[in-house]
């Protein structure tokens, strides 16, 4: 399986499955001497952890993080950092009754079609459990971005048609939906609990805001900042849509309505815009205004309501998913979305710093070291693909021999 790594200069590779022994992450491209705050990493994991309220799954995981490598005396050593989170509350027997049926909305069929094998125990690699790895890595990125004055906030903007009317960042962690509007949060919770009683689920919209980003992050063509943000956020399993700034609403505006008037801020001594319809990015590059993006979160696919499906041999069946499932995943998506945005920004910030460095011997060696790290990972992926090709060729030869007999 390819595609388990993300990033170019600050690069992560996640591993593990929902009902395996653990999930974890390996981080490459880390500068030596950076401080590691394990309490903050744990705090971020606790925000994503299941079983925190009546609007989330009842699965109980402590999600205690262990740092296995890359850290010495509280600082990074410059070598790959490996973090692991053990799975403590797996209940694979809960899936025994439905292991031969495809679950609507899940990746069971597509995994089987692609790989010839599918882990029925909670979706395996496709489970939201994988995002614990992203949050652990994202916590490091958020802490290091904060040293540059960059802060990232996400919140539930809308659930089941109920939308926040006010944005108060102080309210986010005070309610079960992580909404920035206390009154809207109460209405959202009622909609979620009603869906739960009916054996159903609901979706919503999560908004992410980056405060104090520097101007100049991103590239003008294929590595546009919003393109990388879109890929990062759309890689989260429950996400079905992405927009930045005015997003799709811009399609219904005129140029004069959608453009952001510009002026020179004498106090900050930089160019600013009077509005932020662009969402903080122009031409693929950050302009120094707040970066504002939104993602569409689908209703969780695991529901009690009976649904039509088929078995792995193509027989018609009806399926009802009993067990511990989220009726709304939005509040748990919030820390994951923040983490993915942080990973993108730190990767682009690292790229920008490398571009601005003077071409001294040390700087060139540092750049070469980063390139070497990426080459090593690409070489490992290449060897993995070669092994897979050999295995497939071996299977094909075996089939041909059997037919010839």
mmCIF file of N, CA and C in Angstrom, residues 13-144:
data_model
loop_
_atom_site.group_PDB
_atom_site.id
_atom_site.type_symbol
_atom_site.label_atom_id
_atom_site.label_comp_id
_atom_site.label_asym_id
_atom_site.label_seq_id
_atom_site.Cartn_x
_atom_site.Cartn_y
_atom_site.Cartn_z
ATOM 1 N N UNK A 13 4.952 9.811 8.081
ATOM 2 C CA UNK A 13 4.434 8.530 7.607
ATOM 3 C C UNK A 13 3.652 7.906 8.758
ATOM 4 N N UNK A 14 2.369 7.624 8.541
ATOM 5 C CA UNK A 14 1.559 7.033 9.602
ATOM 6 C C UNK A 14 1.438 5.530 9.388
ATOM 7 N N UNK A 15 1.162 4.815 10.481
ATOM 8 C CA UNK A 15 1.000 3.359 10.394
ATOM 9 C C UNK A 15 -0.011 2.891 11.434
ATOM 10 N N UNK A 16 -0.513 1.667 11.243
ATOM 11 C CA UNK A 16 -1.425 1.073 12.212
ATOM 12 C C UNK A 16 -2.863 1.005 11.732
ATOM 13 N N UNK A 17 -3.661 0.162 12.411
ATOM 14 C CA UNK A 17 -5.060 -0.056 12.061
ATOM 15 C C UNK A 17 -5.951 0.095 13.292
ATOM 16 N N UNK A 18 -7.237 0.224 13.042
ATOM 17 C CA UNK A 18 -8.216 0.444 14.102
ATOM 18 C C UNK A 18 -8.168 -0.613 15.198
ATOM 19 N N UNK A 19 -8.078 -1.888 14.810
ATOM 20 C CA UNK A 19 -8.092 -2.966 15.795
ATOM 21 C C UNK A 19 -6.780 -3.745 15.813
ATOM 22 N N UNK A 20 -5.709 -3.111 15.325
ATOM 23 C CA UNK A 20 -4.374 -3.683 15.469
ATOM 24 C C UNK A 20 -3.822 -3.334 16.840
ATOM 25 N N UNK A 21 -2.528 -3.575 17.046
ATOM 26 C CA UNK A 21 -1.938 -3.316 18.363
ATOM 27 C C UNK A 21 -1.790 -1.824 18.655
ATOM 28 N N UNK A 22 -1.525 -1.043 17.593
ATOM 29 C CA UNK A 22 -1.265 0.381 17.827
ATOM 30 C C UNK A 22 -1.386 1.161 16.530
ATOM 31 N N UNK A 23 -1.418 2.487 16.667
ATOM 32 C CA UNK A 23 -1.252 3.396 15.532
ATOM 33 C C UNK A 23 -0.076 4.302 15.873
ATOM 34 N N UNK A 24 0.567 4.839 14.846
ATOM 35 C CA UNK A 24 1.723 5.680 15.131
ATOM 36 C C UNK A 24 2.175 6.478 13.932
ATOM 37 N N UNK A 25 3.265 7.219 14.123
ATOM 38 C CA UNK A 25 3.762 8.105 13.075
ATOM 39 C C UNK A 25 5.279 8.209 13.160
ATOM 40 N N UNK A 26 5.918 8.308 12.000
ATOM 41 C CA UNK A 26 7.349 8.599 11.904
ATOM 42 C C UNK A 26 7.482 9.947 11.202
ATOM 43 N N UNK A 27 8.261 10.850 11.794
ATOM 44 C CA UNK A 27 8.425 12.202 11.251
ATOM 45 C C UNK A 27 9.857 12.403 10.792
ATOM 46 N N UNK A 28 10.021 12.791 9.525
ATOM 47 C CA UNK A 28 11.335 13.097 8.957
ATOM 48 C C UNK A 28 11.453 14.591 8.690
ATOM 49 N N UNK A 29 12.685 15.071 8.599
ATOM 50 C CA UNK A 29 12.912 16.475 8.270
ATOM 51 C C UNK A 29 12.840 17.400 9.463
ATOM 52 N N UNK A 30 13.029 16.845 10.660
ATOM 53 C CA UNK A 30 12.957 17.653 11.881
ATOM 54 C C UNK A 30 14.323 18.263 12.187
ATOM 55 N N UNK A 31 14.346 19.552 12.458
ATOM 56 C CA UNK A 31 15.597 20.213 12.820
ATOM 57 C C UNK A 31 16.072 19.724 14.190
ATOM 58 N N UNK A 32 17.373 19.587 14.395
ATOM 59 C CA UNK A 32 17.870 19.236 15.732
ATOM 60 C C UNK A 32 17.736 20.410 16.693
ATOM 61 N N UNK A 33 17.559 20.088 17.980
ATOM 62 C CA UNK A 33 17.514 21.119 19.006
ATOM 63 C C UNK A 33 16.166 21.758 19.232
ATOM 64 N N UNK A 34 15.117 21.267 18.552
ATOM 65 C CA UNK A 34 13.786 21.834 18.748
ATOM 66 C C UNK A 34 13.180 21.282 20.037
ATOM 67 N N UNK A 35 12.501 22.119 20.838
ATOM 68 C CA UNK A 35 11.910 21.637 22.092
ATOM 69 C C UNK A 35 10.732 20.706 21.836
ATOM 70 N N UNK A 36 10.590 19.702 22.685
ATOM 71 C CA UNK A 36 9.481 18.755 22.595
ATOM 72 C C UNK A 36 8.633 18.875 23.861
ATOM 73 N N UNK A 37 7.391 19.236 23.702
ATOM 74 C CA UNK A 37 6.473 19.369 24.832
ATOM 75 C C UNK A 37 5.518 18.181 24.814
ATOM 76 N N UNK A 38 5.861 17.119 25.543
ATOM 77 C CA UNK A 38 5.035 15.906 25.537
ATOM 78 C C UNK A 38 3.649 16.161 26.130
ATOM 79 N N UNK A 39 3.553 17.086 27.067
ATOM 80 C CA UNK A 39 2.251 17.395 27.666
ATOM 81 C C UNK A 39 1.313 18.017 26.632
ATOM 82 N N UNK A 40 1.868 18.849 25.744
ATOM 83 C CA UNK A 40 1.033 19.459 24.708
ATOM 84 C C UNK A 40 0.595 18.411 23.690
ATOM 85 N N UNK A 41 1.504 17.504 23.333
ATOM 86 C CA UNK A 41 1.140 16.420 22.411
ATOM 87 C C UNK A 41 -0.015 15.618 22.998
ATOM 88 N N UNK A 42 0.098 15.282 24.294
ATOM 89 C CA UNK A 42 -0.959 14.513 24.948
ATOM 90 C C UNK A 42 -2.260 15.308 25.019
ATOM 91 N N UNK A 43 -2.147 16.600 25.268
ATOM 92 C CA UNK A 43 -3.333 17.466 25.309
ATOM 93 C C UNK A 43 -4.083 17.424 23.977
ATOM 94 N N UNK A 44 -3.346 17.500 22.875
ATOM 95 C CA UNK A 44 -3.974 17.468 21.557
ATOM 96 C C UNK A 44 -4.619 16.115 21.286
ATOM 97 N N UNK A 45 -3.951 15.033 21.679
ATOM 98 C CA UNK A 45 -4.529 13.697 21.514
ATOM 99 C C UNK A 45 -5.790 13.542 22.360
ATOM 100 N N UNK A 46 -5.789 14.128 23.540
ATOM 101 C CA UNK A 46 -6.966 14.057 24.406
ATOM 102 C C UNK A 46 -8.164 14.760 23.769
ATOM 103 N N UNK A 47 -7.919 15.814 23.002
ATOM 104 C CA UNK A 47 -9.008 16.511 22.319
ATOM 105 C C UNK A 47 -9.655 15.625 21.256
ATOM 106 N N UNK A 48 -8.862 14.758 20.628
ATOM 107 C CA UNK A 48 -9.378 13.869 19.584
ATOM 108 C C UNK A 48 -9.936 12.563 20.148
ATOM 109 N N UNK A 49 -9.549 12.244 21.370
ATOM 110 C CA UNK A 49 -9.854 10.952 21.991
ATOM 111 C C UNK A 49 -11.362 10.654 21.999
ATOM 112 N N UNK A 50 -11.730 9.374 21.777
ATOM 113 C CA UNK A 50 -13.149 9.002 21.806
ATOM 114 C C UNK A 50 -13.693 8.956 23.227
ATOM 115 N N UNK A 51 -15.015 8.837 23.330
ATOM 116 C CA UNK A 51 -15.659 8.631 24.620
ATOM 117 C C UNK A 51 -15.715 9.842 25.524
ATOM 118 N N UNK A 52 -15.663 11.054 24.957
ATOM 119 C CA UNK A 52 -15.624 12.253 25.797
ATOM 120 C C UNK A 52 -16.985 12.878 26.066
ATOM 121 N N UNK A 53 -17.980 12.529 25.261
ATOM 122 C CA UNK A 53 -19.310 13.111 25.455
ATOM 123 C C UNK A 53 -20.355 12.197 24.835
ATOM 124 N N UNK A 54 -21.625 12.557 25.014
ATOM 125 C CA UNK A 54 -22.707 11.727 24.479
ATOM 126 C C UNK A 54 -22.884 11.888 22.972
ATOM 127 N N UNK A 55 -22.143 12.809 22.350
ATOM 128 C CA UNK A 55 -22.236 12.955 20.893
ATOM 129 C C UNK A 55 -21.066 12.270 20.183
ATOM 130 N N UNK A 56 -20.253 11.513 20.930
ATOM 131 C CA UNK A 56 -19.143 10.776 20.314
ATOM 132 C C UNK A 56 -19.252 9.297 20.661
ATOM 133 N N UNK A 57 -18.414 8.482 20.017
ATOM 134 C CA UNK A 57 -18.403 7.046 20.262
ATOM 135 C C UNK A 57 -18.093 6.734 21.723
ATOM 136 N N UNK A 58 -18.626 5.597 22.185
ATOM 137 C CA UNK A 58 -18.385 5.175 23.573
ATOM 138 C C UNK A 58 -17.074 4.406 23.721
ATOM 139 N N UNK A 59 -16.363 4.186 22.615
ATOM 140 C CA UNK A 59 -15.072 3.488 22.714
ATOM 141 C C UNK A 59 -14.152 4.251 23.663
ATOM 142 N N UNK A 60 -13.551 3.533 24.603
ATOM 143 C CA UNK A 60 -12.703 4.159 25.615
ATOM 144 C C UNK A 60 -11.225 3.882 25.325
ATOM 145 N N UNK A 61 -10.524 4.887 24.856
ATOM 146 C CA UNK A 61 -9.091 4.779 24.601
ATOM 147 C C UNK A 61 -8.381 5.896 25.366
ATOM 148 N N UNK A 62 -7.349 5.536 26.113
ATOM 149 C CA UNK A 62 -6.593 6.558 26.847
ATOM 150 C C UNK A 62 -5.713 7.377 25.917
ATOM 151 N N UNK A 63 -5.328 6.761 24.785
ATOM 152 C CA UNK A 63 -4.505 7.443 23.775
ATOM 153 C C UNK A 63 -3.234 8.055 24.365
ATOM 154 N N UNK A 64 -2.578 7.310 25.242
ATOM 155 C CA UNK A 64 -1.314 7.784 25.813
ATOM 156 C C UNK A 64 -0.211 7.634 24.770
ATOM 157 N N UNK A 65 0.494 8.713 24.497
ATOM 158 C CA UNK A 65 1.522 8.700 23.463
ATOM 159 C C UNK A 65 2.872 8.290 24.039
ATOM 160 N N UNK A 66 3.624 7.522 23.251
ATOM 161 C CA UNK A 66 4.996 7.152 23.606
ATOM 162 C C UNK A 66 5.935 7.647 22.514
ATOM 163 N N UNK A 67 6.999 8.343 22.897
ATOM 164 C CA UNK A 67 8.029 8.768 21.955
ATOM 165 C C UNK A 67 9.122 7.715 21.950
ATOM 166 N N UNK A 68 9.328 7.084 20.800
ATOM 167 C CA UNK A 68 10.273 5.978 20.713
ATOM 168 C C UNK A 68 11.651 6.396 20.221
ATOM 169 N N UNK A 69 11.732 7.492 19.488
ATOM 170 C CA UNK A 69 13.035 7.882 18.932
ATOM 171 C C UNK A 69 13.043 9.355 18.557
ATOM 172 N N UNK A 70 14.252 9.863 18.297
ATOM 173 C CA UNK A 70 14.410 11.221 17.786
ATOM 174 C C UNK A 70 14.415 12.318 18.820
ATOM 175 N N UNK A 71 14.379 11.955 20.116
ATOM 176 C CA UNK A 71 14.334 12.962 21.178
ATOM 177 C C UNK A 71 15.395 12.649 22.226
ATOM 178 N N UNK A 72 16.142 13.678 22.625
ATOM 179 C CA UNK A 72 17.174 13.520 23.653
ATOM 180 C C UNK A 72 17.125 14.718 24.589
ATOM 181 N N UNK A 73 16.933 14.440 25.868
ATOM 182 C CA UNK A 73 16.878 15.482 26.903
ATOM 183 C C UNK A 73 15.881 16.592 26.556
ATOM 184 N N UNK A 74 14.705 16.172 26.070
ATOM 185 C CA UNK A 74 13.620 17.113 25.812
ATOM 186 C C UNK A 74 13.713 17.893 24.522
ATOM 187 N N UNK A 75 14.709 17.566 23.686
ATOM 188 C CA UNK A 75 14.851 18.257 22.400
ATOM 189 C C UNK A 75 15.072 17.256 21.279
ATOM 190 N N UNK A 76 14.748 17.692 20.060
ATOM 191 C CA UNK A 76 14.930 16.812 18.910
ATOM 192 C C UNK A 76 16.412 16.593 18.643
ATOM 193 N N UNK A 77 16.741 15.392 18.187
ATOM 194 C CA UNK A 77 18.134 15.074 17.875
ATOM 195 C C UNK A 77 18.432 15.245 16.388
ATOM 196 N N UNK A 78 17.384 15.481 15.597
ATOM 197 C CA UNK A 78 17.567 15.611 14.153
ATOM 198 C C UNK A 78 17.312 14.320 13.413
ATOM 199 N N UNK A 79 17.195 13.211 14.151
ATOM 200 C CA UNK A 79 16.878 11.914 13.544
ATOM 201 C C UNK A 79 15.361 11.741 13.509
ATOM 202 N N UNK A 80 14.849 10.753 12.737
ATOM 203 C CA UNK A 80 13.398 10.570 12.661
ATOM 204 C C UNK A 80 12.754 10.387 14.034
ATOM 205 N N UNK A 81 11.656 11.068 14.236
ATOM 206 C CA UNK A 81 10.880 10.936 15.471
ATOM 207 C C UNK A 81 9.794 9.891 15.242
ATOM 208 N N UNK A 82 9.701 8.931 16.147
ATOM 209 C CA UNK A 82 8.634 7.933 16.074
ATOM 210 C C UNK A 82 7.771 8.048 17.321
ATOM 211 N N UNK A 83 6.473 8.191 17.108
ATOM 212 C CA UNK A 83 5.515 8.233 18.215
ATOM 213 C C UNK A 83 4.477 7.141 18.009
ATOM 214 N N UNK A 84 4.053 6.526 19.103
ATOM 215 C CA UNK A 84 3.108 5.417 19.015
ATOM 216 C C UNK A 84 2.004 5.588 20.051
ATOM 217 N N UNK A 85 0.802 5.189 19.665
ATOM 218 C CA UNK A 85 -0.361 5.207 20.559
ATOM 219 C C UNK A 85 -0.961 3.807 20.542
ATOM 220 N N UNK A 86 -0.965 3.140 21.681
ATOM 221 C CA UNK A 86 -1.443 1.758 21.752
ATOM 222 C C UNK A 86 -2.970 1.712 21.748
ATOM 223 N N UNK A 87 -3.523 0.728 21.039
ATOM 224 C CA UNK A 87 -4.965 0.477 21.058
ATOM 225 C C UNK A 87 -5.291 -0.399 22.265
ATOM 226 N N UNK A 88 -6.112 0.095 23.162
ATOM 227 C CA UNK A 88 -6.411 -0.624 24.407
ATOM 228 C C UNK A 88 -7.835 -1.171 24.465
ATOM 229 N N UNK A 89 -8.739 -0.631 23.665
ATOM 230 C CA UNK A 89 -10.154 -0.989 23.815
ATOM 231 C C UNK A 89 -10.743 -1.533 22.515
ATOM 232 N N UNK A 90 -9.974 -2.398 21.835
ATOM 233 C CA UNK A 90 -10.498 -3.003 20.612
ATOM 234 C C UNK A 90 -11.556 -4.046 20.972
ATOM 235 N N UNK A 91 -12.589 -4.130 20.157
ATOM 236 C CA UNK A 91 -13.613 -5.163 20.324
ATOM 237 C C UNK A 91 -13.928 -5.764 18.959
ATOM 238 N N UNK A 92 -12.972 -6.499 18.363
ATOM 239 C CA UNK A 92 -13.166 -7.045 17.016
ATOM 240 C C UNK A 92 -14.328 -8.024 16.906
ATOM 241 N N UNK A 93 -14.708 -8.654 18.023
ATOM 242 C CA UNK A 93 -15.818 -9.613 17.980
ATOM 243 C C UNK A 93 -17.127 -8.939 17.597
ATOM 244 N N UNK A 94 -17.208 -7.628 17.822
ATOM 245 C CA UNK A 94 -18.426 -6.885 17.478
ATOM 246 C C UNK A 94 -18.687 -6.893 15.973
ATOM 247 N N UNK A 95 -17.660 -7.223 15.189
ATOM 248 C CA UNK A 95 -17.791 -7.208 13.733
ATOM 249 C C UNK A 95 -17.961 -8.603 13.133
ATOM 250 N N UNK A 96 -17.968 -9.647 13.971
ATOM 251 C CA UNK A 96 -18.050 -11.022 13.480
ATOM 252 C C UNK A 96 -19.313 -11.259 12.655
ATOM 253 N N UNK A 97 -20.452 -10.728 13.121
ATOM 254 C CA UNK A 97 -21.721 -10.993 12.441
ATOM 255 C C UNK A 97 -21.786 -10.378 11.048
ATOM 256 N N UNK A 98 -21.023 -9.325 10.826
ATOM 257 C CA UNK A 98 -21.131 -8.602 9.548
ATOM 258 C C UNK A 98 -19.852 -8.684 8.719
ATOM 259 N N UNK A 99 -18.935 -9.570 9.101
ATOM 260 C CA UNK A 99 -17.631 -9.587 8.432
ATOM 261 C C UNK A 99 -17.714 -9.967 6.960
ATOM 262 N N UNK A 100 -18.790 -10.637 6.556
ATOM 263 C CA UNK A 100 -18.932 -11.033 5.153
ATOM 264 C C UNK A 100 -19.849 -10.101 4.372
ATOM 265 N N UNK A 101 -20.221 -8.959 4.996
ATOM 266 C CA UNK A 101 -21.073 -7.983 4.319
ATOM 267 C C UNK A 101 -20.332 -6.659 4.148
ATOM 268 N N UNK A 102 -20.579 -5.998 3.036
ATOM 269 C CA UNK A 102 -20.006 -4.665 2.832
ATOM 270 C C UNK A 102 -20.864 -3.643 3.575
ATOM 271 N N UNK A 103 -20.204 -2.736 4.297
ATOM 272 C CA UNK A 103 -20.914 -1.700 5.040
ATOM 273 C C UNK A 103 -21.074 -0.459 4.157
ATOM 274 N N UNK A 104 -22.312 -0.042 3.860
ATOM 275 C CA UNK A 104 -22.519 1.145 3.016
ATOM 276 C C UNK A 104 -21.780 2.367 3.566
ATOM 277 N N UNK A 105 -21.105 3.076 2.671
ATOM 278 C CA UNK A 105 -20.370 4.275 3.070
ATOM 279 C C UNK A 105 -18.962 4.017 3.544
ATOM 280 N N UNK A 106 -18.613 2.736 3.753
ATOM 281 C CA UNK A 106 -17.279 2.386 4.224
ATOM 282 C C UNK A 106 -16.395 1.932 3.057
ATOM 283 N N UNK A 107 -15.112 1.698 3.365
ATOM 284 C CA UNK A 107 -14.129 1.388 2.321
ATOM 285 C C UNK A 107 -13.906 -0.108 2.113
ATOM 286 N N UNK A 108 -14.757 -0.951 2.716
ATOM 287 C CA UNK A 108 -14.559 -2.394 2.609
ATOM 288 C C UNK A 108 -14.499 -2.899 1.180
ATOM 289 N N UNK A 109 -15.480 -2.498 0.358
ATOM 290 C CA UNK A 109 -15.509 -2.974 -1.025
ATOM 291 C C UNK A 109 -14.346 -2.421 -1.839
ATOM 292 N N UNK A 110 -14.073 -1.125 -1.707
ATOM 293 C CA UNK A 110 -13.010 -0.526 -2.517
ATOM 294 C C UNK A 110 -11.635 -1.075 -2.137
ATOM 295 N N UNK A 111 -11.414 -1.357 -0.845
ATOM 296 C CA UNK A 111 -10.149 -1.973 -0.430
ATOM 297 C C UNK A 111 -10.023 -3.371 -1.024
ATOM 298 N N UNK A 112 -11.121 -4.123 -0.999
ATOM 299 C CA UNK A 112 -11.095 -5.476 -1.559
ATOM 300 C C UNK A 112 -10.844 -5.430 -3.059
ATOM 301 N N UNK A 113 -11.475 -4.464 -3.737
ATOM 302 C CA UNK A 113 -11.285 -4.326 -5.182
ATOM 303 C C UNK A 113 -9.846 -3.960 -5.521
ATOM 304 N N UNK A 114 -9.211 -3.149 -4.680
ATOM 305 C CA UNK A 114 -7.850 -2.690 -4.958
ATOM 306 C C UNK A 114 -6.779 -3.669 -4.497
ATOM 307 N N UNK A 115 -6.918 -4.171 -3.262
ATOM 308 C CA UNK A 115 -5.838 -4.958 -2.660
ATOM 309 C C UNK A 115 -6.114 -6.457 -2.587
ATOM 310 N N UNK A 116 -7.372 -6.846 -2.819
ATOM 311 C CA UNK A 116 -7.705 -8.265 -2.712
ATOM 312 C C UNK A 116 -7.867 -8.717 -1.277
ATOM 313 N N UNK A 117 -7.863 -7.774 -0.336
ATOM 314 C CA UNK A 117 -8.026 -8.075 1.082
ATOM 315 C C UNK A 117 -8.648 -6.864 1.760
ATOM 316 N N UNK A 118 -9.477 -7.113 2.773
ATOM 317 C CA UNK A 118 -10.131 -6.012 3.480
ATOM 318 C C UNK A 118 -10.278 -6.375 4.946
ATOM 319 N N UNK A 119 -9.835 -5.489 5.833
ATOM 320 C CA UNK A 119 -9.923 -5.709 7.275
ATOM 321 C C UNK A 119 -11.302 -5.259 7.751
ATOM 322 N N UNK A 120 -12.148 -6.230 8.108
ATOM 323 C CA UNK A 120 -13.514 -5.910 8.509
ATOM 324 C C UNK A 120 -13.601 -5.348 9.927
ATOM 325 N N UNK A 121 -12.516 -5.425 10.696
ATOM 326 C CA UNK A 121 -12.536 -4.987 12.099
ATOM 327 C C UNK A 121 -12.463 -3.453 12.183
ATOM 328 N N UNK A 122 -13.597 -2.825 12.041
ATOM 329 C CA UNK A 122 -13.640 -1.368 12.161
ATOM 330 C C UNK A 122 -13.015 -0.619 11.007
ATOM 331 N N UNK A 123 -12.802 -1.307 9.896
ATOM 332 C CA UNK A 123 -12.250 -0.637 8.718
ATOM 333 C C UNK A 123 -10.745 -0.682 8.602
ATOM 334 N N UNK A 124 -10.067 -1.187 9.652
ATOM 335 C CA UNK A 124 -8.612 -1.314 9.568
ATOM 336 C C UNK A 124 -7.921 0.013 9.348
ATOM 337 N N UNK A 125 -7.196 0.111 8.252
ATOM 338 C CA UNK A 125 -6.409 1.311 7.945
ATOM 339 C C UNK A 125 -7.294 2.504 7.580
ATOM 340 N N UNK A 126 -8.498 2.232 7.080
ATOM 341 C CA UNK A 126 -9.382 3.327 6.660
ATOM 342 C C UNK A 126 -10.151 3.941 7.821
ATOM 343 N N UNK A 127 -9.994 3.396 9.012
ATOM 344 C CA UNK A 127 -10.713 3.893 10.186
ATOM 345 C C UNK A 127 -10.229 5.278 10.601
ATOM 346 N N UNK A 128 -11.121 6.029 11.234
ATOM 347 C CA UNK A 128 -10.746 7.324 11.794
ATOM 348 C C UNK A 128 -9.709 7.205 12.893
ATOM 349 N N UNK A 129 -9.501 5.996 13.394
ATOM 350 C CA UNK A 129 -8.486 5.760 14.421
ATOM 351 C C UNK A 129 -7.101 6.179 13.923
ATOM 352 N N UNK A 130 -6.880 6.083 12.615
ATOM 353 C CA UNK A 130 -5.593 6.456 12.019
ATOM 354 C C UNK A 130 -5.239 7.909 12.279
ATOM 355 N N UNK A 131 -6.256 8.754 12.481
ATOM 356 C CA UNK A 131 -5.988 10.186 12.629
ATOM 357 C C UNK A 131 -5.285 10.540 13.934
ATOM 358 N N UNK A 132 -5.249 9.615 14.899
ATOM 359 C CA UNK A 132 -4.490 9.871 16.131
ATOM 360 C C UNK A 132 -3.025 10.130 15.791
ATOM 361 N N UNK A 133 -2.513 9.419 14.792
ATOM 362 C CA UNK A 133 -1.131 9.603 14.350
ATOM 363 C C UNK A 133 -0.913 11.012 13.814
ATOM 364 N N UNK A 134 -1.873 11.499 13.050
ATOM 365 C CA UNK A 134 -1.770 12.844 12.469
ATOM 366 C C UNK A 134 -1.787 13.919 13.561
ATOM 367 N N UNK A 135 -2.625 13.701 14.576
ATOM 368 C CA UNK A 135 -2.730 14.685 15.650
ATOM 369 C C UNK A 135 -1.439 14.745 16.459
ATOM 370 N N UNK A 136 -0.811 13.586 16.683
ATOM 371 C CA UNK A 136 0.463 13.563 17.408
ATOM 372 C C UNK A 136 1.522 14.369 16.652
ATOM 373 N N UNK A 137 1.610 14.146 15.333
ATOM 374 C CA UNK A 137 2.573 14.895 14.515
ATOM 375 C C UNK A 137 2.182 16.365 14.415
ATOM 376 N N UNK A 138 0.883 16.608 14.267
ATOM 377 C CA UNK A 138 0.401 17.980 14.153
ATOM 378 C C UNK A 138 0.650 18.805 15.400
ATOM 379 N N UNK A 139 0.664 18.141 16.562
ATOM 380 C CA UNK A 139 0.939 18.858 17.811
ATOM 381 C C UNK A 139 2.342 19.451 17.799
ATOM 382 N N UNK A 140 3.303 18.685 17.280
ATOM 383 C CA UNK A 140 4.671 19.206 17.155
ATOM 384 C C UNK A 140 4.692 20.400 16.209
ATOM 385 N N UNK A 141 4.012 20.243 15.067
ATOM 386 C CA UNK A 141 3.988 21.324 14.079
ATOM 387 C C UNK A 141 3.341 22.581 14.661
ATOM 388 N N UNK A 142 2.240 22.423 15.380
ATOM 389 C CA UNK A 142 1.551 23.579 15.979
ATOM 390 C C UNK A 142 2.449 24.298 16.983
ATOM 391 N N UNK A 143 3.158 23.516 17.796
ATOM 392 C CA UNK A 143 4.035 24.119 18.810
ATOM 393 C C UNK A 143 5.158 24.909 18.159
ATOM 394 N N UNK A 144 5.734 24.365 17.086
ATOM 395 C CA UNK A 144 6.845 25.053 16.421
ATOM 396 C C UNK A 144 6.362 26.251 15.618
#
